[in-house]
Coordinates of C-alpha atoms and ligand atoms in Angstrom, one line a residue:
M151 CA -1.1 -27.6 8.2
K152 CA -4.2 -25.2 10.1
I153 CA -3.8 -22.0 8.6
L154 CA -4.8 -18.2 10.4
L155 CA -4.4 -15.3 8.4
L156 CA -4.3 -11.9 9.6
G157 CA -6.1 -9.2 7.6
S158 CA -8.8 -8.0 5.7
G159 CA -7.2 -6.0 2.4
G160 CA -6.5 -6.9 -1.1
R161 CA -3.1 -8.2 0.1
E162 CA -4.7 -11.3 2.4
C163 CA -7.1 -12.0 -0.1
A164 CA -4.4 -12.6 -2.5
I165 CA -2.5 -14.5 -0.1
A166 CA -5.3 -16.2 1.0
R167 CA -5.5 -17.5 -2.6
K168 CA -2.1 -18.5 -3.3
I169 CA -2.5 -20.5 0.4
S170 CA -5.6 -22.1 -0.4
E171 CA -4.3 -23.5 -3.8
S172 CA -1.7 -25.6 -1.8
P173 CA -2.2 -28.9 -1.4
R174 CA -0.6 -28.8 2.4
C175 CA -3.5 -26.4 3.4
E176 CA -6.0 -28.1 5.6
A177 CA -7.9 -25.7 6.8
L178 CA -7.6 -21.5 6.4
W179 CA -9.1 -19.2 8.5
I180 CA -9.2 -15.3 7.8
A181 CA -9.4 -12.8 10.3
P182 CA -11.5 -10.4 9.8
G183 CA -11.2 -10.8 6.1
N184 CA -13.7 -9.4 3.7
G185 CA -16.0 -9.9 1.2
G186 CA -14.1 -12.0 -1.1
T187 CA -11.3 -13.6 1.3
D188 CA -14.3 -16.4 2.3
Q189 CA -13.5 -17.6 -1.4
Y190 CA -10.5 -19.0 0.0
G191 CA -11.0 -20.0 3.4
K192 CA -13.6 -19.3 6.3
N193 CA -13.9 -15.8 8.0
V194 CA -13.2 -15.3 11.6
A195 CA -14.7 -12.1 12.9
L196 CA -11.6 -10.8 15.1
S197 CA -9.1 -8.4 15.0
P198 CA -5.5 -8.6 14.3
M199 CA -4.8 -6.5 17.1
D200 CA -6.9 -8.7 19.6
F201 CA -4.1 -10.9 20.6
A202 CA -6.0 -12.5 23.3
G203 CA -9.0 -13.4 20.7
I204 CA -6.5 -14.6 18.2
S205 CA -4.7 -17.0 21.2
E206 CA -7.8 -18.7 22.1
F207 CA -8.8 -19.6 18.7
V208 CA -5.5 -20.6 18.0
K209 CA -5.9 -23.1 20.7
D210 CA -9.6 -23.8 20.1
N211 CA -8.7 -24.8 16.2
K212 CA -5.4 -26.2 16.5
V213 CA -4.0 -23.8 14.6
D214 CA -0.6 -24.7 13.2
M215 CA 0.5 -21.7 11.7
V216 CA -0.6 -17.9 11.6
V217 CA 0.8 -15.3 9.2
V218 CA 0.4 -12.0 10.0
G219 CA -0.8 -9.5 7.2
N220 CA -0.2 -6.3 8.5
E221 CA 2.3 -4.2 10.5
D222 CA 0.1 -3.2 13.4
P223 CA -0.3 -6.2 15.2
L224 CA 3.3 -7.4 14.3
V225 CA 5.1 -3.9 15.6
A226 CA 3.0 -4.5 18.5
G227 CA 4.6 -7.7 19.5
I228 CA 1.9 -10.6 18.2
R229 CA 4.7 -13.0 17.5
N230 CA 6.3 -12.6 21.1
Y231 CA 2.8 -12.7 22.2
L232 CA 1.9 -16.1 20.5
E233 CA 5.4 -17.9 20.7
S234 CA 5.1 -17.3 24.2
L235 CA 1.3 -19.4 24.8
H236 CA 1.3 -21.4 22.0
K237 CA 4.9 -23.7 22.2
H238 CA 4.4 -25.6 18.6
L239 CA 3.0 -22.7 17.0
L240 CA 4.4 -21.1 14.0
V241 CA 4.2 -17.6 13.3
V242 CA 5.3 -15.4 10.4
G243 CA 6.2 -12.3 10.9
P244 CA 9.4 -10.6 12.8
D245 CA 9.3 -10.7 16.9
L246 CA 9.3 -7.1 18.4
N247 CA 12.9 -6.3 18.0
G248 CA 12.7 -7.2 14.1
A249 CA 9.3 -5.1 13.4
Q250 CA 11.5 -1.8 14.7
L251 CA 12.9 -2.1 11.2
E252 CA 9.6 -0.5 10.1
G253 CA 8.0 0.6 13.5
S254 CA 11.2 2.9 14.0
K255 CA 12.2 4.9 10.5
D256 CA 14.9 6.0 13.2
F257 CA 15.9 2.5 14.0
A258 CA 15.6 1.5 10.6
K259 CA 18.8 4.5 9.5
H260 CA 20.9 3.6 12.0
F261 CA 20.8 -0.3 10.9
M262 CA 21.4 0.3 7.4
E263 CA 24.4 2.8 8.9
R264 CA 25.7 0.1 10.7
H265 CA 25.6 -2.6 7.9
G266 CA 26.8 -0.3 5.0
I267 CA 23.4 -0.5 3.4
P268 CA 22.7 2.2 0.4
T269 CA 20.3 4.7 1.8
A270 CA 19.9 8.5 1.8
R271 CA 21.9 10.4 4.0
Y272 CA 19.8 11.5 7.2
N273 CA 20.1 12.9 10.8
S274 CA 17.5 12.1 13.9
Y275 CA 15.7 15.2 15.4
T276 CA 13.3 15.6 18.9
A277 CA 11.9 18.9 20.1
D278 CA 15.3 18.8 22.4
N279 CA 17.9 19.4 19.4
I280 CA 15.1 21.5 16.9
D281 CA 18.5 24.2 15.8
M282 CA 20.6 21.7 14.8
A283 CA 17.8 20.1 12.8
D284 CA 17.6 23.9 11.0
D285 CA 21.2 23.8 10.2
F286 CA 20.9 20.2 8.9
L287 CA 17.3 21.2 6.6
E288 CA 19.8 23.8 5.6
S289 CA 22.9 22.3 4.4
L290 CA 20.6 20.3 2.1
K291 CA 19.3 20.6 -1.2
P292 CA 15.2 21.1 -1.9
P293 CA 12.9 19.2 -1.8
Y294 CA 13.3 18.3 1.9
V295 CA 12.4 15.2 3.1
L296 CA 11.3 14.8 7.1
K297 CA 9.3 11.7 8.5
A298 CA 8.1 10.7 11.5
D299 CA 9.9 7.8 13.0
G300 CA 6.9 5.8 13.6
L301 CA 3.8 4.2 12.5
A302 CA 1.5 6.7 10.7
A303 CA -0.9 5.0 8.5
G304 CA 1.5 5.8 5.5
K305 CA 1.2 9.4 6.4
G306 CA 4.0 10.0 7.8
V307 CA 6.0 11.3 5.4
L308 CA 6.5 15.1 4.3
I309 CA 8.1 16.3 0.4
I310 CA 8.5 20.1 1.0
D311 CA 10.0 22.1 -1.4
D312 CA 10.5 25.3 0.8
L313 CA 13.3 25.3 3.4
D314 CA 11.1 27.9 5.2
E315 CA 7.7 25.7 4.7
A316 CA 9.9 22.8 6.0
K317 CA 11.4 24.5 9.3
K318 CA 7.4 24.8 10.1
S319 CA 6.5 21.6 9.3
L320 CA 9.7 20.3 11.2
R321 CA 7.7 22.1 14.4
E322 CA 4.5 21.0 13.4
M323 CA 5.7 17.3 13.2
L324 CA 7.9 17.3 16.3
G325 CA 4.8 19.4 18.2
G326 CA 2.5 16.2 17.7
M327 CA 1.4 16.4 14.0
F328 CA 1.6 12.2 13.9
G329 CA 1.0 12.1 17.6
K330 CA 3.2 10.0 19.2
S331 CA 4.9 8.8 16.2
S332 CA 6.7 12.3 15.1
A333 CA 8.1 12.8 18.6
T334 CA 11.1 11.6 16.9
V335 CA 11.9 13.2 12.7
V336 CA 14.5 11.7 10.6
I337 CA 15.4 14.1 7.9
E338 CA 16.5 13.2 4.7
E339 CA 18.4 13.6 1.5
F340 CA 15.5 14.1 -1.4
L341 CA 16.4 10.8 -3.8
K342 CA 15.9 11.2 -7.8
G343 CA 14.4 8.1 -9.3
I344 CA 12.0 5.6 -10.0
E345 CA 11.1 3.4 -7.0
L346 CA 10.2 -0.3 -6.7
S347 CA 9.1 -3.0 -4.5
V348 CA 11.8 -5.8 -3.5
F349 CA 10.1 -9.2 -1.0
V350 CA 12.5 -11.1 0.6
L351 CA 11.6 -14.4 3.1
T352 CA 13.7 -15.0 5.8
D353 CA 14.0 -17.4 8.1
G354 CA 16.6 -16.6 10.8
N355 CA 19.3 -18.4 10.0
G356 CA 20.6 -16.5 7.1
G357 CA 18.4 -18.3 4.7
Y358 CA 16.2 -15.9 2.2
R359 CA 14.5 -16.1 -1.3
I360 CA 14.1 -13.4 -3.1
L361 CA 10.4 -13.2 -4.7
P362 CA 9.6 -11.6 -7.7
E363 CA 9.5 -7.6 -7.7
A364 CA 7.1 -4.9 -8.2
K365 CA 6.2 -1.8 -8.7
D366 CA 3.0 0.2 -7.3
Y367 CA 1.6 3.1 -8.3
K368 CA 0.9 5.5 -4.7
R369 CA -0.4 8.6 -6.0
I370 CA -4.3 9.1 -6.8
G371 CA -3.8 10.7 -9.9
E372 CA -2.8 10.1 -13.8
G373 CA 1.0 11.0 -13.7
D374 CA 1.5 10.4 -10.3
T375 CA 0.0 13.2 -9.1
G376 CA -2.4 14.3 -6.4
L377 CA -2.2 13.3 -2.4
N378 CA -0.4 9.3 -1.5
T379 CA -2.7 6.4 -1.3
G380 CA -2.2 2.9 -0.3
G381 CA -1.3 2.0 -3.9
M382 CA -3.5 2.6 -7.0
G383 CA -2.0 -0.6 -9.1
A384 CA 1.2 -2.6 -9.7
V385 CA 3.2 -4.7 -12.4
S386 CA 5.7 -7.4 -12.1
P387 CA 8.2 -8.0 -13.2
V388 CA 9.7 -4.6 -13.6
P389 CA 11.4 -3.7 -16.6
F390 CA 14.3 -1.9 -15.3
A391 CA 15.2 -4.3 -12.6
D392 CA 17.3 -6.1 -15.0
K393 CA 19.7 -9.2 -14.1
E394 CA 22.2 -6.6 -13.6
F395 CA 20.2 -4.8 -11.0
M396 CA 18.2 -7.3 -9.4
Q397 CA 22.1 -8.9 -8.6
K398 CA 23.2 -4.8 -7.1
V399 CA 19.9 -5.5 -4.4
E400 CA 21.1 -9.1 -3.8
D401 CA 24.4 -7.8 -3.2
R402 CA 24.2 -4.4 -1.8
I403 CA 20.8 -4.7 0.6
V404 CA 19.5 -8.1 0.6
K405 CA 22.7 -10.0 2.0
P406 CA 24.4 -6.9 4.1
T407 CA 20.2 -6.5 5.7
I408 CA 20.5 -10.7 6.6
Q409 CA 23.5 -11.0 8.0
G410 CA 22.8 -7.5 9.5
L411 CA 19.4 -9.3 11.5
I412 CA 21.9 -12.1 12.5
N413 CA 24.4 -10.3 13.9
E414 CA 22.1 -8.6 16.0
N415 CA 20.4 -11.5 16.8
I416 CA 17.4 -10.3 15.7
D417 CA 15.0 -13.2 15.2
Y418 CA 13.8 -12.0 12.1
R419 CA 11.5 -15.4 10.1
G420 CA 8.9 -13.3 7.8
F421 CA 8.5 -11.1 5.4
I422 CA 11.0 -8.4 4.4
F423 CA 9.5 -5.6 1.9
L424 CA 13.0 -3.4 0.6
G425 CA 10.8 0.0 -0.6
L426 CA 13.7 0.6 -2.9
I427 CA 14.8 4.0 -5.6
N428 CA 16.9 3.2 -9.0
V429 CA 18.8 6.2 -8.9
D430 CA 20.9 6.2 -11.7
G431 CA 21.2 2.6 -11.9
D432 CA 21.8 1.9 -8.2
P433 CA 19.9 0.9 -5.9
M434 CA 19.1 2.5 -2.5
V435 CA 16.6 1.7 0.1
I436 CA 13.8 4.5 0.8
E437 CA 12.0 2.0 3.7
Y438 CA 12.1 -0.9 5.5
N439 CA 8.2 -3.1 5.7
V440 CA 8.1 -5.9 8.0
R441 CA 4.9 -7.4 5.4
M442 CA 3.9 -7.7 2.1
G443 CA 3.0 -4.2 0.0
D444 CA 0.0 -3.9 -1.1
P445 CA -1.4 -3.7 -3.4
E446 CA 2.1 -5.3 -4.6
T447 CA 0.8 -8.7 -3.7
E448 CA -1.6 -8.5 -5.6
V449 CA 0.9 -9.5 -8.3
V450 CA 3.9 -11.4 -6.6
M451 CA 1.5 -14.2 -5.1
P452 CA 0.4 -14.7 -8.7
R453 CA 3.5 -14.6 -10.4
L454 CA 4.9 -17.2 -7.8
A455 CA 5.1 -20.3 -9.0
S456 CA 6.0 -22.1 -6.2
D457 CA 4.2 -23.5 -2.9
L458 CA 4.0 -20.8 0.0
V459 CA 2.8 -22.7 2.9
D460 CA 5.9 -24.4 2.3
L461 CA 8.0 -21.3 2.0
M462 CA 6.3 -19.6 4.7
E463 CA 7.0 -23.2 6.7
G464 CA 10.6 -22.7 5.8
A465 CA 10.6 -19.5 7.6
A466 CA 9.3 -19.9 10.7
K467 CA 10.9 -23.1 10.9
G468 CA 14.4 -21.6 10.0
N469 CA 15.3 -24.0 7.0
L470 CA 14.2 -21.8 4.0
A471 CA 17.5 -22.8 2.3
D472 CA 15.7 -25.9 1.1
I473 CA 12.3 -24.9 -0.3
P474 CA 12.5 -22.9 -4.0
A475 CA 11.0 -19.9 -4.6
E476 CA 10.4 -20.0 -8.2
A477 CA 8.4 -17.2 -10.5
R478 CA 5.9 -17.9 -13.3
P479 CA 7.2 -16.5 -16.5
E480 CA 3.9 -14.8 -17.2
A481 CA 3.9 -10.7 -16.2
A482 CA 1.2 -9.9 -14.1
A483 CA -0.8 -6.9 -13.8
T484 CA -2.9 -5.1 -11.4
V485 CA -5.6 -2.4 -11.5
M486 CA -7.3 -1.0 -7.7
V487 CA -10.7 -0.1 -8.3
V488 CA -11.4 2.9 -5.3
S489 CA -14.1 4.8 -3.8
G490 CA -15.0 8.3 -5.1
G491 CA -13.5 10.5 -2.6
Y492 CA -11.0 8.2 -1.8
P493 CA -7.8 9.2 0.2
G494 CA -10.2 11.7 1.1
S495 CA -13.6 10.6 3.0
Y496 CA -15.5 8.3 0.9
K497 CA -19.2 6.5 1.5
K498 CA -19.3 3.3 2.6
G499 CA -22.0 0.4 2.4
I500 CA -22.4 1.1 -1.5
E501 CA -23.7 -1.9 -3.4
I502 CA -21.4 -3.5 -5.8
S503 CA -22.6 -4.9 -9.2
G504 CA -21.3 -5.9 -12.8
E505 CA -19.2 -8.6 -13.4
L506 CA -17.6 -10.0 -10.5
N507 CA -16.2 -13.5 -11.6
P508 CA -14.7 -12.2 -15.1
E509 CA -12.8 -14.9 -17.0
G510 CA -9.0 -14.6 -17.4
T511 CA -8.5 -11.4 -14.5
I512 CA -8.5 -12.4 -10.4
L513 CA -10.3 -9.5 -8.7
F514 CA -8.7 -10.0 -5.2
H515 CA -11.2 -7.9 -2.7
A516 CA -9.8 -5.2 -0.1
G517 CA -12.9 -3.0 1.2
T518 CA -15.8 -5.6 0.2
K519 CA -18.2 -7.0 2.6
K520 CA -20.8 -9.3 2.2
L521 CA -24.3 -8.1 4.0
P522 CA -26.2 -11.3 5.7
D523 CA -28.4 -11.3 2.2
G524 CA -25.4 -12.1 -0.3
T525 CA -25.2 -8.4 -1.4
L526 CA -22.0 -7.0 -1.9
V527 CA -20.7 -3.7 -0.6
T528 CA -18.2 -1.3 -0.6
S529 CA -16.2 -1.1 3.0
G530 CA -13.1 1.2 2.6
G531 CA -11.2 3.1 0.1
R532 CA -9.4 0.6 -1.9
V533 CA -12.4 -1.7 -3.3
I534 CA -11.2 -4.7 -5.1
A535 CA -8.1 -4.7 -7.3
A536 CA -8.2 -6.7 -10.8
T537 CA -5.3 -9.2 -11.3
S538 CA -4.4 -10.5 -15.0
Y539 CA -1.6 -12.5 -15.9
G540 CA 0.0 -11.2 -19.8
K541 CA 3.1 -12.4 -22.0
D542 CA 3.9 -9.3 -21.1
L543 CA 2.7 -5.9 -19.1
T544 CA 0.8 -4.4 -21.7
E545 CA -1.2 -7.7 -22.3
A546 CA -1.8 -8.2 -18.6
L547 CA -3.1 -4.4 -18.0
G548 CA -5.2 -4.7 -21.2
K549 CA -7.4 -7.8 -19.7
S550 CA -7.5 -6.3 -16.0
Y551 CA -8.8 -2.8 -17.6
K552 CA -11.3 -4.5 -19.0
A553 CA -12.6 -6.4 -16.2
V554 CA -12.6 -3.1 -14.2
E555 CA -14.6 -1.6 -16.7
D556 CA -17.2 -4.4 -16.0
I557 CA -17.4 -3.8 -11.9
N558 CA -20.0 -1.6 -10.9
F559 CA -20.6 1.0 -8.2
D560 CA -21.6 4.4 -7.5
G561 CA -18.4 6.5 -7.1
K562 CA -15.7 4.3 -9.1
Y563 CA -12.8 5.5 -9.9
Y564 CA -8.8 4.0 -10.8
R565 CA -6.0 5.5 -12.6
R566 CA -6.0 4.6 -16.2
D567 CA -2.2 4.6 -16.9
I568 CA -1.3 1.8 -14.5
G569 CA 2.5 0.7 -16.1
K570 CA 2.7 3.1 -18.6
D571 CA 5.9 5.1 -16.8
V572 CA 7.2 1.3 -17.2
G573 CA 6.8 1.6 -21.1
A574 CA 3.6 -0.9 -20.8
Ligands
AMP219 P1 8.1 5.8 2.8 O1 6.8 6.0 4.0 O2 9.8 6.1 3.9 O3 7.5 4.9 2.2 O4 7.6 7.8 2.1 C1 6.9 7.5 1.2 C2 7.4 7.9 0.0 O5 7.9 9.0 -0.5 C3 8.3 6.5 -0.7 O6 7.9 6.2 -1.2 C4 8.6 8.1 -1.7 O7 8.0 8.2 -2.8 C5 9.0 9.2 -0.6 N1 10.3 8.9 -0.6 C6 10.7 8.8 0.7 N2 12.0 9.3 1.1 C7 12.6 9.9 -0.5 C8 14.4 10.3 -0.4 N3 14.8 10.4 0.9 N4 13.8 10.8 -1.6 C9 12.5 10.5 -2.4 N5 11.6 10.5 -2.3 C10 11.5 10.0 -0.9
LIG220 N1 2.1 -0.1 -1.5 C1 2.8 0.1 -0.9 C2 2.3 -0.4 0.6 O1 2.3 -2.0 0.9 O2 3.3 0.0 1.6

């Protein structure tokens, strides 16, 4: 099978590696890829948002399957676009309707309400009913959770302790703080608990597979302090997600989500990322994403024992029920090395040196670029994710930290407490 993967992060590097391990993979291209994805396939200088360019590439290279790594092209309708032009092309990712689960928080909350899926109590508001929004805020206990309805590059959620401050921020959001994305704002009850990410691959026909779960670390600072980032590390398995808890996730969240998609005639063939929170032993949904997580994928893919190409083909063709998704028994942990200053402003183009092929650790490149002379330089905030296996998380983290110490570039930063809160 000839496969085109769209994206350029650590997530795509991990997916590319897993695809390249499949005997089913005849050719792999990554558009645009990064300084590490070319170990697993060929990088193609095309943006995932350049639908016409991607379509031409599919035609010229007889691509059989397109795997969409990031949410923007999905929310913009890439699956509908490509399917309308290429009859036999398999596209892994939801169509425009399905992508609304991430593209509109208001849609996602209504969907959960319609299907009895546990989530925080909420209401949605626009500039037209701001008085009602104030009333709702007054009825809630602090902290107050305000969410821009649309995509906001992971920055659209504000959690505010003070009521007056929350009312002020609400007005700023509705006034365009996140452009059109915050013309509607979801206000919801704050849930207290520990978060985890669960990934489901589904085929539009009710078939689904739950992939290994993971926990990521979103804040820049140790002890979960400071600004939110894309994610500073991840571990899998998640110790508190035992059999009983995961059964609740499947019964209360996965099954009604899949059934809800079918009942609403949403042709969802792709990954669903359930952002969950464990509230006193009960899973609740914080958010849906319509793609894999980053850096969670950097531990989920290494832990997946089964063939990813078989699984994605099953999802895209609608026969996933016949295809196994087994997990490897080892634990996996990843530590993200980031540019100094991230998630604020940071320099790019800094030379990366040190041990870039460490034994016993996989380096998934994220914000890296290879210059024409072969020099590897930084090209983003999150630079490299170092993933290792271990008999437990402690062992896996020990190896990843050793590898991280051996990577050098000016301004290098990483969190030293990945996995500590779950006992590693
Ligand atoms: P989201 O973009 O919806 O994932 O929100 C970003 C982050 O805000 C989540 O990962 C949570 O840490 C936090 N968050 C969002 N909604 C809630 C909520 N209702 N209660 C507590 N924390 C929340
Ligand atoms: N790690 C969280 C995300 O990918 O959205």
